[in-house]
């Protein structure tokens, strides 16, 4: 072969390759299959996946190659053969097709003939390719092998007899999730894929093994046997349980949402989906879903018509307009609904409007802001500082991006009250009580880094020292020339901030500490969604409350006078703004339950009844045409969140969101509630503190604050900073403690 390039006009890092007679320019080192895919030339494959390391173990992608006029002695795997200048590749000649058909025959030797009952039927890669490359009659007459199934937990179902050992699932858990939970056991014909210890999958991204599996070996346990793919309609939507806004499709049959699958978007979630977004749809069909308007009648409720219920709500709001009214909004509410809520509050003369219901310290007037470094660029960062966040549970796919950065050589530093589990190496680890996070951050050294990011999460943002930590993070980022990335506390907290769902009067905490005469609750579960639960229930219990709600739960019924049923995101057309500041639209997928209506329609009707300006539009397009982002400025209230914050007695409290208890929908998703990561309410202490208090693992202890107390089982773990108690929010049992900075602990 000549040393001269075939095409001297190409850049020096490119070569010329001919695939099925088509001349292509390709980067040096690229694999044949990558070049062919880019050119739209099909090559069959099972083990190859563009996001996974190359394994080259299925051999389905065998092709014929020729270099310098000399044919290769045997077919080459296209996924593991780099292109060379002047190389000729034949994907469809007799030699290549014979090799591919022989591989297919071997793959089908032990595969069961259960396509009619296989839940993967209709979307199975093996089924599709066997049509083109398989024989009509098998020459194999011996008995097929059988592989016992494993119980991988409540999310992923197994039929391992179907497994063709492509190892996609193994490579996913190892390289993407970083948990190394699946592997190959035994050898040769006896090779099996499994967990070895028989334990359920613990990664928060486990559902992705369903997507990468090319056969029916790993399937969706929640969706299994409910429908065939040709019965489903795919509707583009968004994840709404963290601020990333993962792109996904909801698959619907006759209005019922049966499953959710990822929708590719390299800038947001790539091709992955967290389990929280994948299985949340179960929560839509909870028994306490609000389906009809309800009006309080004595100690209970009676069903009412929309006209009667709206009239009652309008009367309440008119009677308590101005400063007597407080409007509290869930931070996952859409931009359209948020814009109308801002107009409603303004029209009623109330500046008491806020969506920051889960944040204790609003003394600095902080609100959500877009990431200084886009999520897609974080994987290219040189240094990353994580402040006050269990980021693996808070935003699972942001954690995965950081893992990719570490694999590229990034250094990660952590300042946390708990040594949370990450799937990457930590360069600098500082485990300190919440009160010392700001001071520790001010003294942190990260060395020289061209591209660095500071990521501030929920433990910091929602705690009693949030303002000090935010200030320290901003100063640190400015001093180190780093990009500040504060995770918005709610799926659409950034969008709601831009739409003006922020106070011009009292903020969320102030309007609960100084109770209003009436409240409008939007999308909130009062018993679990507030940062200061005792104060919230006390204030709401003494006021007239109207609730536009997705669920008619016990806590809503306890405080509301009127409950208006509204649709959740999978049931409505809506726009959310993710943590990068990217506005993304979701399309209505599932049918609204009963008499429930899209929230924007309910607000439009309410604004019309009250004769307010800004409610003259007739459809969603009309509303969107009128929407503009408002200047965001919120004055801090200057008040410390808790008088006991500086007290020296007791242990400090560190609170992180429980991964599968973050909102009302997730809390009602049955499969997620059965997952081992949903550990239930408990309190975790450092061994030194537990010993000093005479507490042992599994003991029951009473945790008391000025606002309330709770009796919880104790766990002892050296990962918790000494002088701290770590609990998770989202549980009724821990709710009385969340607003406190410190608490007293005593054995029961």
XYZ file of C-alpha atoms in Angstrom:
748
model
C 0.000 0.000 0.000
C 1.322 3.456 -0.922
C 2.418 5.787 1.867
C 0.706 8.606 0.003
C -2.860 9.378 1.170
C -5.644 8.426 -1.197
C -7.073 11.938 -0.916
C -4.346 14.502 -0.098
C -6.972 17.231 0.379
C -8.291 15.658 3.598
C -7.181 16.972 7.014
C -4.177 15.055 8.395
C -6.324 13.342 11.045
C -8.679 11.868 8.426
C -8.430 8.942 6.013
C -10.358 7.792 2.961
C -12.371 4.576 3.183
C -14.689 2.937 0.663
C -17.771 1.174 2.056
C -19.844 -0.723 -0.498
C -18.240 1.441 -3.180
C -19.053 4.754 -1.461
C -16.037 6.968 -0.822
C -16.056 8.386 2.689
C -13.772 10.588 4.776
C -13.349 9.271 8.301
C -11.354 10.257 11.404
C -8.275 8.143 12.042
C -9.001 5.443 14.618
C -12.727 5.388 13.912
C -14.290 1.947 13.680
C -15.880 0.740 10.464
C -19.336 0.556 12.056
C -19.123 4.187 13.240
C -18.226 5.421 9.754
C -20.969 3.309 8.185
C -23.582 4.555 10.654
C -22.684 8.169 9.929
C -23.051 7.488 6.203
C -26.368 5.678 6.666
C -25.001 2.309 5.537
C -26.656 -0.435 7.653
C -24.529 -3.075 9.361
C -26.276 -5.605 11.646
C -25.159 -5.688 15.279
C -26.139 -6.794 18.773
C -23.319 -6.013 21.175
C -22.326 -2.649 19.699
C -23.886 0.480 21.222
C -22.560 3.928 20.492
C -22.600 4.935 24.171
C -20.922 1.781 25.500
C -17.340 0.487 25.312
C -16.684 -1.884 22.427
C -16.873 -5.589 23.303
C -16.894 -7.276 19.871
C -18.364 -10.462 21.256
C -21.530 -11.030 19.203
C -19.754 -10.979 15.775
C -22.986 -10.098 14.002
C -21.273 -7.122 12.373
C -18.722 -9.189 10.426
C -17.771 -7.547 7.122
C -15.313 -8.248 4.311
C -12.336 -5.885 4.099
C -9.611 -5.222 1.574
C -6.474 -3.127 2.020
C -4.175 -2.214 -0.837
C -5.946 -4.642 -3.125
C -5.301 -7.544 -0.720
C -8.422 -9.099 0.826
C -8.382 -9.910 4.542
C -8.067 -13.637 5.225
C -11.324 -13.692 7.225
C -14.273 -11.418 7.958
C -13.613 -8.551 10.382
C -15.904 -7.258 13.148
C -16.965 -3.802 12.005
C -17.312 -2.552 15.588
C -13.685 -3.326 16.485
C -11.810 -2.777 13.203
C -10.378 0.725 12.722
C -10.502 2.244 9.274
C -7.292 2.675 7.284
C -6.510 4.926 4.340
C -7.674 3.271 1.155
C -9.500 0.454 2.965
C -12.400 -1.098 1.072
C -15.251 -2.567 3.081
C -17.978 -4.824 1.786
C -21.006 -5.240 4.008
C -23.277 -7.053 1.541
C -21.048 -9.270 -0.618
C -21.257 -13.060 -0.472
C -18.449 -13.425 2.067
C -19.953 -10.878 4.466
C -23.510 -12.152 4.175
C -22.426 -15.752 4.710
C -20.541 -14.774 7.862
C -23.489 -12.759 9.203
C -25.952 -15.572 8.500
C -23.678 -18.114 10.201
C -23.433 -15.912 13.285
C -27.226 -15.567 13.364
C -27.576 -19.345 13.217
C -25.257 -19.741 16.198
C -27.097 -17.051 18.169
C -30.406 -18.827 17.624
C -29.127 -22.283 18.640
C -30.133 -21.798 22.290
C -32.633 -18.971 21.930
C -36.148 -20.088 22.956
C -38.934 -20.069 20.386
C -41.206 -17.891 22.506
C -41.692 -14.844 20.300
C -45.527 -15.054 20.488
C -45.460 -14.636 24.268
C -42.267 -12.587 24.655
C -42.968 -9.078 25.960
C -40.207 -7.769 23.685
C -42.026 -9.042 20.602
C -42.454 -6.320 18.036
C -39.455 -4.273 19.217
C -36.800 -6.990 19.481
C -33.530 -6.479 17.592
C -32.944 -10.220 17.397
C -36.411 -10.770 15.972
C -35.892 -8.056 13.373
C -32.475 -9.232 12.212
C -33.386 -12.914 12.194
C -35.955 -12.099 9.523
C -33.206 -10.934 7.206
C -30.308 -13.146 8.247
C -31.885 -16.229 9.788
C -32.758 -19.584 8.231
C -36.346 -20.633 7.745
C -35.560 -24.016 9.309
C -33.067 -24.626 12.105
C -30.408 -27.290 11.592
C -30.012 -27.589 15.366
C -32.028 -30.471 16.810
C -30.462 -30.868 20.268
C -32.144 -29.605 23.432
C -31.786 -25.886 24.124
C -30.152 -24.799 27.353
C -32.202 -23.190 30.119
C -30.884 -20.448 32.409
C -32.538 -19.702 35.772
C -33.894 -16.180 36.232
C -32.787 -13.737 38.897
C -34.963 -11.350 40.855
C -33.413 -7.984 40.044
C -35.942 -6.034 42.094
C -39.297 -4.365 41.406
C -38.264 -2.554 38.212
C -36.518 -5.001 35.868
C -37.917 -8.426 34.909
C -35.636 -11.229 33.680
C -35.936 -14.106 31.209
C -32.270 -15.027 31.015
C -32.825 -18.051 28.771
C -33.287 -15.475 26.006
C -29.932 -13.802 26.729
C -27.429 -13.838 23.843
C -24.519 -12.644 26.039
C -24.062 -9.355 24.185
C -22.952 -7.850 27.554
C -24.598 -4.491 26.874
C -26.197 -4.582 30.333
C -22.871 -5.496 31.921
C -21.108 -2.610 30.218
C -23.907 -0.211 31.117
C -23.788 -0.948 34.860
C -19.988 -0.858 34.806
C -19.221 2.120 32.610
C -22.311 4.357 32.671
C -23.967 3.663 36.032
C -20.642 2.817 37.673
C -22.102 0.180 39.995
C -20.624 -2.997 38.451
C -23.675 -5.023 39.448
C -23.953 -7.358 36.455
C -21.310 -9.651 35.052
C -20.588 -12.832 33.164
C -20.331 -16.058 35.146
C -18.884 -19.393 34.007
C -17.446 -19.938 30.538
C -18.181 -21.126 27.039
C -21.607 -22.640 26.506
C -22.349 -22.175 30.230
C -21.764 -18.408 30.225
C -24.536 -16.602 32.096
C -25.187 -12.939 32.828
C -26.288 -12.128 36.365
C -25.481 -10.450 39.662
C -23.746 -13.467 41.246
C -25.079 -12.576 44.723
C -28.741 -12.554 43.660
C -29.330 -9.047 44.990
C -31.634 -6.508 43.259
C -30.160 -3.810 41.055
C -29.401 -0.803 43.238
C -28.399 1.747 40.623
C -30.795 4.648 40.178
C -30.431 4.139 36.402
C -31.313 0.436 36.301
C -34.153 0.783 33.791
C -31.667 1.620 31.052
C -30.589 -2.031 30.875
C -34.057 -2.659 29.425
C -33.381 -0.205 26.603
C -29.928 -1.556 25.742
C -30.960 -5.223 25.857
C -31.408 -6.344 22.200
C -33.628 -9.291 23.152
C -36.326 -9.997 25.756
C -33.932 -11.018 28.528
C -34.413 -7.785 30.492
C -37.821 -6.132 30.352
C -39.897 -3.556 32.181
C -41.512 -5.330 35.130
C -44.177 -2.645 35.573
C -45.225 -2.594 31.900
C -44.735 -6.297 31.191
C -47.616 -8.084 29.397
C -49.822 -4.975 29.415
C -49.656 -4.137 25.702
C -47.908 -4.762 22.409
C -45.804 -1.960 20.933
C -48.029 -1.570 17.874
C -50.939 -0.726 20.184
C -49.111 2.250 21.677
C -48.933 5.899 20.685
C -45.737 7.770 21.600
C -46.064 11.326 22.912
C -42.985 13.504 23.542
C -42.778 14.729 27.118
C -40.372 15.621 29.907
C -39.214 14.322 33.245
C -40.597 16.551 35.999
C -39.066 15.109 39.156
C -35.766 16.982 39.003
C -34.558 20.128 37.278
C -32.739 18.361 34.427
C -35.938 17.962 32.400
C -34.998 14.655 30.788
C -36.548 14.159 27.357
C -38.786 11.113 27.094
C -41.691 9.515 25.303
C -44.853 8.466 27.093
C -46.387 5.372 25.499
C -50.167 5.487 25.684
C -52.950 3.057 24.793
C -56.486 4.440 24.648
C -55.536 7.298 26.945
C -53.782 5.170 29.570
C -50.089 5.832 30.100
C -48.400 2.429 30.212
C -44.688 3.210 30.130
C -42.060 5.913 29.645
C -38.880 5.545 27.582
C -35.975 7.932 26.901
C -35.990 10.388 24.005
C -32.537 11.232 22.678
C -31.209 14.690 23.491
C -27.430 14.940 23.763
C -27.599 18.321 25.504
C -29.857 17.081 28.299
C -30.114 13.352 29.050
C -28.294 11.807 26.054
C -30.187 8.539 25.527
C -30.656 7.616 29.196
C -33.456 7.997 31.725
C -33.441 7.815 35.507
C -35.666 5.204 37.148
C -37.544 8.024 38.859
C -38.670 9.451 35.504
C -39.190 6.033 33.898
C -41.539 4.566 36.517
C -43.243 7.668 37.913
C -46.308 7.191 35.694
C -47.712 4.669 38.189
C -48.429 7.596 40.491
C -50.936 9.053 38.030
C -53.371 6.287 38.869
C -53.301 6.470 42.659
C -56.533 5.877 44.544
C -56.575 9.401 45.990
C -56.249 11.145 42.625
C -58.487 14.223 42.460
C -61.099 13.557 39.780
C -64.072 15.823 40.629
C -64.442 19.266 42.246
C -65.009 18.944 45.987
C -66.530 21.440 48.425
C -66.327 21.088 52.186
C -69.613 20.042 53.766
C -69.347 19.855 57.532
C -66.530 17.509 58.454
C -66.389 15.990 54.971
C -66.630 16.909 51.302
C -69.304 16.682 48.686
C -68.923 16.546 44.932
C -69.843 19.706 43.074
C -70.102 20.966 39.530
C -67.274 23.014 38.100
C -69.492 26.094 37.994
C -70.363 25.831 41.680
C -66.796 25.075 42.753
C -65.293 27.910 40.696
C -67.894 30.321 42.039
C -67.006 29.338 45.618
C -63.290 29.806 44.925
C -63.910 33.198 43.313
C -65.937 34.314 46.334
C -63.171 33.277 48.737
C -60.466 35.033 46.730
C -62.493 38.238 46.311
C -63.292 38.313 50.028
C -59.607 38.004 50.923
C -57.881 39.977 48.168
C -54.759 42.003 48.819
C -52.359 41.237 51.638
C -54.825 38.833 53.282
C -54.173 36.291 50.519
C -51.173 33.998 50.104
C -50.490 32.029 46.906
C -48.219 28.999 47.290
C -47.127 27.108 44.172
C -45.374 23.761 43.687
C -41.993 24.244 41.955
C -42.824 21.665 39.250
C -45.722 23.806 37.963
C -45.470 24.641 34.240
C -44.547 28.032 32.810
C -48.055 28.556 31.447
C -49.677 27.888 34.799
C -47.046 29.990 36.534
C -47.681 32.972 34.271
C -51.413 32.816 35.038
C -50.834 32.462 38.778
C -48.666 35.586 38.688
C -51.438 37.444 36.821
C -54.031 36.155 39.290
C -52.071 37.301 42.335
C -51.372 40.677 40.732
C -55.001 41.134 39.755
C -56.093 40.370 43.325
C -53.587 42.852 44.686
C -51.518 40.280 46.558
C -47.723 40.273 46.494
C -47.650 37.136 48.651
C -46.759 34.667 45.890
C -43.976 32.079 45.973
C -42.924 28.680 44.646
C -39.907 28.226 46.988
C -41.978 26.185 49.423
C -39.227 23.687 50.244
C -36.535 26.207 51.177
C -36.013 27.381 54.732
C -33.564 30.242 54.365
C -34.808 32.920 51.957
C -33.142 35.768 53.836
C -30.957 36.639 50.826
C -33.832 36.622 48.335
C -32.223 33.800 46.370
C -34.101 32.201 43.488
C -33.291 29.643 40.813
C -30.797 30.620 38.126
C -29.430 28.834 35.070
C -26.257 26.780 35.365
C -23.107 28.745 34.620
C -21.762 25.685 32.811
C -24.283 23.741 30.693
C -24.834 20.120 31.703
C -23.351 18.813 28.453
C -20.111 20.712 29.143
C -19.754 19.503 32.721
C -18.436 16.172 31.464
C -15.502 18.125 29.961
C -14.689 20.036 33.167
C -11.256 19.764 34.770
C -12.388 20.374 38.351
C -15.806 20.080 39.990
C -16.776 21.074 43.523
C -19.976 19.525 44.913
C -21.438 21.509 47.799
C -24.263 20.229 50.001
C -25.705 17.616 47.675
C -26.394 13.911 47.458
C -26.176 14.506 43.742
C -26.547 10.860 42.768
C -30.075 10.881 44.204
C -30.870 14.537 43.565
C -30.177 14.609 39.786
C -29.065 11.100 38.755
C -28.090 11.978 35.189
C -26.072 15.013 36.297
C -24.161 12.615 38.558
C -23.565 10.446 35.494
C -22.138 13.447 33.610
C -19.724 14.093 36.486
C -18.671 10.436 36.328
C -17.823 10.929 32.653
C -15.751 13.979 33.581
C -13.819 11.974 36.187
C -13.118 9.248 33.621
C -11.622 11.974 31.436
C -9.391 13.100 34.307
C -11.444 15.681 36.211
C -10.796 16.222 39.921
C -13.884 16.264 42.151
C -13.977 17.919 45.563
C -16.887 17.471 47.958
C -18.089 19.561 50.897
C -20.971 17.705 52.541
C -22.354 16.779 55.973
C -22.516 13.138 54.863
C -20.044 11.128 52.794
C -22.686 10.270 50.216
C -22.126 7.409 47.783
C -20.759 8.438 44.405
C -19.651 6.179 41.572
C -16.441 8.081 40.923
C -13.242 8.831 42.806
C -13.182 11.910 45.031
C -9.977 13.978 45.061
C -10.815 16.073 48.099
C -13.428 15.126 50.681
C -14.592 17.474 53.441
C -17.345 16.003 55.639
C -18.479 18.714 58.047
C -21.732 19.755 59.793
C -24.004 22.080 57.774
C -23.025 25.110 59.858
C -19.398 24.713 58.719
C -19.986 24.177 54.992
C -19.609 27.873 54.106
C -16.378 28.297 56.090
C -14.926 25.062 54.714
C -15.707 26.126 51.160
C -13.948 29.460 51.704
C -10.730 27.604 52.614
C -10.918 24.959 49.876
C -8.053 24.643 47.382
C -8.634 22.907 44.045
C -5.416 23.722 42.226
C -5.182 24.979 38.677
C -8.109 24.118 36.445
C -8.968 25.658 33.102
C -12.618 24.625 33.324
C -14.170 24.264 36.747
C -17.685 24.206 38.153
C -19.210 24.613 41.611
C -22.440 22.616 41.996
C -24.654 23.528 44.954
C -27.432 21.086 45.820
C -30.488 20.515 47.972
C -28.757 19.843 51.312
C -27.300 23.342 51.104
C -30.132 25.165 49.293
C -32.931 23.915 51.542
C -31.193 24.074 54.901
C -31.091 26.780 57.573
C -27.638 27.997 56.468
C -28.514 28.312 52.784
C -27.864 32.045 52.429
C -24.372 31.780 53.904
C -23.532 28.773 51.722
C -24.840 30.486 48.578
C -22.713 33.539 49.349
C -19.624 31.396 49.981
C -20.193 29.413 46.767
C -20.535 32.590 44.692
C -17.369 34.063 46.201
C -15.464 30.815 45.710
C -16.566 30.574 42.071
C -15.521 34.175 41.409
C -12.139 33.700 43.073
C -11.363 30.455 41.219
C -12.816 31.556 37.865
C -15.295 28.698 38.152
C -18.849 28.476 36.880
C -21.536 28.533 39.556
C -24.214 25.861 39.099
C -26.936 25.990 41.741
C -29.417 23.143 41.242
C -32.949 24.617 41.037
C -35.077 23.221 43.835
C -37.955 21.956 41.739
C -38.439 20.695 38.206
C -39.484 24.144 36.965
C -38.157 26.456 39.666
C -36.173 28.378 37.060
C -39.163 28.773 34.744
C -41.410 29.935 37.582
C -38.807 32.487 38.649
C -38.745 33.870 35.116
C -42.550 33.959 34.974
C -42.736 36.057 38.123
C -43.938 33.442 40.615
C -41.930 35.234 43.276
C -42.968 37.547 46.102
C -43.400 41.268 45.916
C -44.683 40.979 49.453
C -44.176 38.013 51.786
C -42.177 34.969 50.700
C -43.229 31.359 51.304
C -41.766 31.108 54.798
C -42.892 34.574 55.877
C -46.516 34.036 54.833
C -46.608 30.845 56.915
C -44.910 32.346 59.963
C -47.262 35.349 59.712
C -50.424 33.528 58.614
C -52.729 34.982 55.967
C -56.512 34.828 56.154
C -56.741 32.768 52.943
C -54.417 30.717 50.773
C -54.439 29.374 47.246
C -52.415 26.145 47.032
C -51.359 25.022 43.578
C -50.191 21.434 43.012
C -49.070 21.043 46.627
C -49.461 18.092 48.983
C -49.646 20.079 52.251
C -48.560 17.217 54.481
C -45.161 16.665 52.863
C -44.130 19.418 50.443
C -43.304 22.290 52.805
C -39.943 22.944 54.401
C -41.528 24.018 57.687
C -44.298 21.461 58.017
C -45.592 22.375 61.499
C -45.841 26.076 60.606
C -47.517 25.284 57.279
C -50.206 23.043 58.734
C -50.877 25.486 61.569
C -51.246 28.438 59.207
C -53.349 26.576 56.661
C -55.534 25.010 59.323
C -56.622 28.426 60.588
C -57.262 29.969 57.156
C -59.652 29.576 54.257
C -57.822 27.425 51.709
C -58.589 26.651 48.074
C -56.506 23.908 46.510
C -55.947 23.333 42.824
C -54.619 19.851 43.293
C -53.663 16.648 41.524
C -54.556 14.549 44.561
C -57.376 14.732 47.075
C -55.098 13.359 49.783
C -55.753 13.379 53.515
C -53.585 16.450 54.170
C -55.318 18.432 51.411
C -58.738 17.444 52.735
C -57.654 18.461 56.232
C -56.991 22.102 55.287
C -58.922 22.876 52.084
C -62.391 24.329 51.710
C -62.514 23.658 47.966
C -60.476 21.159 45.919
C -60.288 21.642 42.148
C -58.821 18.658 40.231
C -56.082 19.560 37.718
C -53.924 17.566 35.314
C -50.356 16.418 35.842
C -47.618 17.084 33.285
C -48.120 13.830 31.305
C -51.772 14.828 30.824
C -51.361 18.418 29.588
C -49.550 20.530 27.018
C -46.951 22.505 28.934
C -43.529 24.147 28.935
C -40.801 23.655 31.538
C -37.446 25.413 31.865
C -34.583 23.143 32.876
C -31.472 23.916 34.891
C -29.608 25.113 31.777
C -32.347 27.673 31.139
C -33.606 25.643 28.171
C -37.352 25.883 27.573
C -38.793 22.490 26.584
C -42.341 21.542 25.663
C -44.340 18.497 26.702
C -47.350 17.224 24.792
C -50.452 15.844 26.489
C -50.241 12.051 26.536
C -52.517 10.412 29.099
C -56.237 11.056 29.428
C -57.261 13.375 32.257
C -58.983 11.448 35.056
C -62.678 12.061 35.610
C -63.549 15.742 35.488
C -59.981 16.979 36.002
C -58.921 19.845 33.719
C -55.578 21.320 32.617
C -54.509 23.849 35.205
C -54.259 26.706 32.714
C -57.913 26.206 31.743
C -59.008 26.295 35.377
C -57.000 29.466 36.003
C -58.388 31.077 32.843
C -61.948 30.354 34.009
C -61.148 31.683 37.476
C -59.599 34.860 36.080
C -62.662 35.359 33.908
C -65.014 35.011 36.878
C -62.967 37.567 38.788
C -62.900 39.893 35.737
C -59.097 40.211 35.894
C -56.842 41.487 33.135
C -54.687 38.991 31.223
C -57.261 36.214 30.959
C -58.815 37.143 27.604
C -57.040 34.445 25.540
C -59.029 31.499 24.217
C -56.423 28.755 23.752
C -52.931 27.722 24.817
C -51.306 29.294 21.766
C -52.945 32.573 22.670
C -51.591 32.340 26.207
C -48.084 31.479 25.012
C -48.084 34.401 22.597
C -48.658 36.762 25.544
C -46.059 35.217 27.849
C -42.799 37.056 28.414
C -40.117 36.500 30.992
C -40.251 39.026 33.805
C -37.221 40.708 35.379
C -36.239 38.584 38.342
C -35.510 40.460 41.532
C -36.505 39.390 45.011
C -35.604 41.276 48.135
C -34.434 39.119 51.003
C -36.525 39.086 54.131
C -33.402 39.443 56.235
C -34.763 37.018 58.815
C -32.858 34.003 60.062
C -34.858 30.833 59.359
C -34.640 29.559 62.897
C -33.695 31.264 66.132
C -31.970 28.097 67.274
C -29.578 28.142 64.313
C -26.769 29.526 66.426
C -27.568 27.572 69.565
C -24.837 25.319 70.903
C -27.011 22.546 72.307
C -27.988 19.310 70.588
C -26.842 17.794 67.325
C -26.999 19.538 63.984
C -29.543 18.315 61.462
C -28.569 17.424 57.885
C -31.503 16.822 55.524
C -31.372 15.365 52.018
C -34.340 14.510 49.760
C -35.213 10.798 49.686
C -34.751 9.738 46.070
C -38.217 8.210 45.697
C -40.132 10.615 47.944
C -39.473 13.942 46.209
C -43.042 14.736 45.138
C -46.620 13.495 45.343
C -46.476 11.492 42.106
C -43.285 9.621 43.013
C -44.628 8.886 46.477
C -47.531 7.062 44.807
C -45.468 5.086 42.263
C -45.768 1.564 43.694
C -42.686 -0.009 42.122
C -40.425 2.837 43.241
C -41.776 2.602 46.779
C -40.811 -1.091 46.791
C -37.255 -0.351 45.662
C -34.470 -0.912 48.218
C -33.247 2.676 47.740
C -36.510 3.764 49.349
C -35.162 2.995 52.779
C -38.021 4.445 54.810
C -37.845 7.064 57.576
C -34.822 6.736 59.845
C -32.078 8.819 61.421
C -28.369 8.163 60.923
C -25.724 9.142 63.458
C -21.948 9.060 63.564
C -20.686 6.139 65.733
C -19.109 8.547 68.236
C -22.383 10.417 68.720
C -24.394 7.204 68.917
C -22.042 5.833 71.545
C -22.219 9.022 73.610
C -26.016 8.829 73.554
C -26.086 5.109 74.311
C -27.735 4.260 70.991
C -27.123 1.208 68.869
C -28.013 0.243 65.299
C -31.741 -0.480 65.070
C -32.633 1.231 68.355
C -35.555 3.659 68.518
C -34.819 7.231 69.579
C -36.803 10.408 70.109
C -35.623 13.437 68.163
C -37.002 16.688 69.552
C -36.959 20.270 68.252
C -38.706 23.460 69.275
C -41.267 22.857 66.514
C -41.970 19.179 67.031
C -40.573 15.725 67.636
C -40.340 12.341 65.963
C -39.500 8.818 67.035
C -37.290 7.100 64.447
C -35.150 3.992 64.092
C -31.454 4.691 64.395
C -28.726 3.790 61.942
C -25.067 4.176 62.817
C -22.696 5.137 60.009
C -19.233 6.692 60.019
C -20.079 8.533 56.800
C -22.084 11.097 58.813
C -20.113 14.055 60.147
C -19.599 13.959 63.896
C -22.121 16.175 65.646
C -24.785 15.557 62.980
C -28.007 13.644 62.539
C -28.844 12.812 58.920
C -32.467 12.300 57.897
C -34.284 12.230 54.559
C -37.242 14.450 53.688
C -40.403 13.259 51.975
C -41.584 11.079 54.862
C -44.415 11.940 57.203
C -42.374 10.638 60.144
C -39.475 13.060 59.527
C -41.584 16.086 58.496
C -41.821 17.631 62.020
C -38.019 17.961 62.182
C -37.154 19.534 58.825
C -37.341 23.205 59.837
C -34.801 22.897 62.643
C -31.077 23.461 62.637
C -30.460 21.366 65.748
C -32.283 18.735 67.750
C -32.068 16.832 70.990
C -31.767 13.045 70.878
C -32.809 10.582 73.551
C -33.239 6.812 73.601
C -36.798 5.527 73.813
